[in-house]
Amino acid sequence: MKKIVLVLFVALFSIAVVDAQQPKGKKTVTTTFVTDIDCEGCAKKVNNTIPYEKGVKDVKVDVASKTVTVTYDPAKTNDDALVKAFAKIKINAEAGCCGGHEHNHDHAHGHGHDHQH
């Protein structure tokens, strides 16, 4: 009887150790932000700042479409926090917008040179 109890205990302990090694909740979210970036200088500001925000895993900037795609850990950040991070570098951003409706993205973002919008 002692052997059976010991074998069951060892088996349960082994399962618990294996289960603890599996990453739990390792999910990421990818959001495309529509921004007012319009030059490589703006893209550089994004690439020098947003990747270092808490929870950010990847950032892709597309100046032509004025979008920034951010992949992040939702346990550490969210779309609203990232919009605030963009605002800190004087870039206006909206998460997942433009689903069939129009927005006026004519925003001044004061980075030292004039752009025609």
mmCIF file of C-alpha atoms in Angstrom:
data_model
loop_
_atom_site.group_PDB
_atom_site.id
_atom_site.type_symbol
_atom_site.label_atom_id
_atom_site.label_comp_id
_atom_site.label_asym_id
_atom_site.label_seq_id
_atom_site.Cartn_x
_atom_site.Cartn_y
_atom_site.Cartn_z
ATOM 1 C CA MET A 1 0.000 0.000 0.000
ATOM 2 C CA LYS A 2 2.864 2.366 0.819
ATOM 3 C CA LYS A 3 4.339 1.810 -2.662
ATOM 4 C CA ILE A 4 1.061 2.738 -4.365
ATOM 5 C CA VAL A 5 0.740 5.927 -2.329
ATOM 6 C CA LEU A 6 4.368 6.800 -3.026
ATOM 7 C CA VAL A 7 3.951 6.179 -6.782
ATOM 8 C CA LEU A 8 0.788 8.321 -6.865
ATOM 9 C CA PHE A 9 2.521 11.102 -4.926
ATOM 10 C CA VAL A 10 5.521 11.077 -7.299
ATOM 11 C CA ALA A 11 3.201 11.067 -10.331
ATOM 12 C CA LEU A 12 1.157 14.012 -9.031
ATOM 13 C CA PHE A 13 4.311 15.946 -8.133
ATOM 14 C CA SER A 14 5.712 15.366 -11.646
ATOM 15 C CA ILE A 15 2.511 16.627 -13.272
ATOM 16 C CA ALA A 16 2.551 19.744 -11.078
ATOM 17 C CA VAL A 17 6.174 20.526 -12.039
ATOM 18 C CA VAL A 18 5.476 20.066 -15.772
ATOM 19 C CA ASP A 19 2.336 22.227 -15.528
ATOM 20 C CA ALA A 20 4.260 24.999 -13.755
ATOM 21 C CA GLN A 21 6.806 25.128 -16.578
ATOM 22 C CA GLN A 22 4.181 25.865 -19.241
ATOM 23 C CA PRO A 23 3.796 29.589 -19.971
ATOM 24 C CA LYS A 24 0.346 30.690 -18.851
ATOM 25 C CA GLY A 25 -1.481 33.542 -20.526
ATOM 26 C CA LYS A 26 1.414 34.362 -22.871
ATOM 27 C CA LYS A 27 -0.769 36.272 -25.305
ATOM 28 C CA THR A 28 -0.098 39.328 -27.370
ATOM 29 C CA VAL A 29 -2.376 41.877 -28.966
ATOM 30 C CA THR A 30 -1.635 43.660 -32.217
ATOM 31 C CA THR A 31 -3.237 47.065 -32.813
ATOM 32 C CA THR A 32 -2.806 49.331 -35.808
ATOM 33 C CA PHE A 33 -2.871 52.982 -34.797
ATOM 34 C CA VAL A 34 -3.822 55.661 -37.316
ATOM 35 C CA THR A 35 -1.485 58.579 -36.650
ATOM 36 C CA ASP A 36 -0.558 61.984 -37.982
ATOM 37 C CA ILE A 37 3.025 61.004 -38.863
ATOM 38 C CA ASP A 38 4.053 62.306 -42.255
ATOM 39 C CA CYS A 39 7.835 62.096 -42.448
ATOM 40 C CA GLU A 40 10.802 59.928 -41.581
ATOM 41 C CA GLY A 41 11.530 62.219 -38.606
ATOM 42 C CA CYS A 42 8.177 61.269 -37.096
ATOM 43 C CA ALA A 43 8.854 57.591 -37.802
ATOM 44 C CA LYS A 44 12.217 57.898 -36.057
ATOM 45 C CA LYS A 45 10.555 59.431 -32.960
ATOM 46 C CA VAL A 46 8.129 56.501 -32.865
ATOM 47 C CA ASN A 47 10.902 53.917 -33.309
ATOM 48 C CA ASN A 48 13.010 55.586 -30.610
ATOM 49 C CA THR A 49 10.190 55.657 -28.059
ATOM 50 C CA ILE A 50 7.260 53.260 -28.484
ATOM 51 C CA PRO A 51 9.297 50.008 -28.539
ATOM 52 C CA TYR A 52 10.527 50.869 -25.033
ATOM 53 C CA GLU A 53 7.055 51.275 -23.549
ATOM 54 C CA LYS A 54 6.161 48.641 -20.956
ATOM 55 C CA GLY A 55 4.851 45.443 -22.571
ATOM 56 C CA VAL A 56 5.599 46.391 -26.192
ATOM 57 C CA LYS A 57 6.964 43.459 -28.212
ATOM 58 C CA ASP A 58 7.110 44.869 -31.771
ATOM 59 C CA VAL A 59 6.509 48.146 -33.650
ATOM 60 C CA LYS A 60 6.096 48.644 -37.395
ATOM 61 C CA VAL A 61 5.838 52.191 -38.786
ATOM 62 C CA ASP A 62 4.359 52.912 -42.228
ATOM 63 C CA VAL A 63 4.766 56.604 -43.074
ATOM 64 C CA ALA A 64 2.900 56.287 -46.392
ATOM 65 C CA SER A 65 -0.294 55.044 -44.724
ATOM 66 C CA LYS A 66 0.349 57.027 -41.501
ATOM 67 C CA THR A 67 -0.054 53.879 -39.432
ATOM 68 C CA VAL A 68 1.911 52.296 -36.621
ATOM 69 C CA THR A 69 1.280 48.642 -35.819
ATOM 70 C CA VAL A 70 2.149 47.679 -32.240
ATOM 71 C CA THR A 71 2.241 44.166 -30.795
ATOM 72 C CA TYR A 72 2.128 44.109 -27.008
ATOM 73 C CA ASP A 73 1.418 42.091 -23.887
ATOM 74 C CA PRO A 74 -2.105 43.038 -22.722
ATOM 75 C CA ALA A 75 -1.170 42.177 -19.131
ATOM 76 C CA LYS A 76 1.306 45.085 -19.164
ATOM 77 C CA THR A 77 -0.275 47.770 -21.368
ATOM 78 C CA ASN A 78 -3.294 48.595 -23.508
ATOM 79 C CA ASP A 79 -4.383 50.760 -26.439
ATOM 80 C CA ASP A 80 -5.191 53.771 -24.232
ATOM 81 C CA ALA A 81 -1.760 53.704 -22.566
ATOM 82 C CA LEU A 82 -0.098 53.510 -25.974
ATOM 83 C CA VAL A 83 -2.145 56.459 -27.277
ATOM 84 C CA LYS A 84 -0.817 58.414 -24.274
ATOM 85 C CA ALA A 85 2.733 57.295 -25.120
ATOM 86 C CA PHE A 86 2.280 58.657 -28.655
ATOM 87 C CA ALA A 87 0.975 61.932 -27.189
ATOM 88 C CA LYS A 88 4.152 62.291 -25.095
ATOM 89 C CA ILE A 89 6.127 62.519 -28.331
ATOM 90 C CA LYS A 90 3.535 64.881 -29.841
ATOM 91 C CA ILE A 91 1.985 62.356 -32.211
ATOM 92 C CA ASN A 92 -1.768 61.941 -32.366
ATOM 93 C CA ALA A 93 -2.904 58.325 -32.597
ATOM 94 C CA GLU A 94 -6.209 56.486 -32.675
ATOM 95 C CA ALA A 95 -6.444 52.753 -32.092
ATOM 96 C CA GLY A 96 -8.138 50.698 -34.762
ATOM 97 C CA CYS A 97 -10.018 53.598 -36.290
ATOM 98 C CA CYS A 98 -11.276 54.298 -39.793
ATOM 99 C CA GLY A 99 -13.551 51.293 -40.111
ATOM 100 C CA GLY A 100 -15.631 52.797 -42.882
ATOM 101 C CA HIS A 101 -15.927 56.325 -41.504
ATOM 102 C CA GLU A 102 -13.745 59.305 -42.176
ATOM 103 C CA HIS A 103 -11.534 61.218 -39.762
ATOM 104 C CA ASN A 104 -9.784 64.538 -40.164
ATOM 105 C CA HIS A 105 -6.151 63.850 -39.284
ATOM 106 C CA ASP A 106 -5.001 67.429 -39.817
ATOM 107 C CA HIS A 107 -3.164 67.779 -36.498
ATOM 108 C CA ALA A 108 -0.167 69.911 -35.641
ATOM 109 C CA HIS A 109 2.504 67.942 -33.859
ATOM 110 C CA GLY A 110 5.311 70.462 -33.524
ATOM 111 C CA HIS A 111 8.446 68.639 -34.488
ATOM 112 C CA GLY A 112 10.258 71.675 -35.813
ATOM 113 C CA HIS A 113 9.386 71.697 -39.519
ATOM 114 C CA ASP A 114 6.319 72.483 -41.600
ATOM 115 C CA HIS A 115 4.335 69.881 -43.499
ATOM 116 C CA GLN A 116 1.457 70.314 -45.876
ATOM 117 C CA HIS A 117 -1.515 68.165 -44.756
#
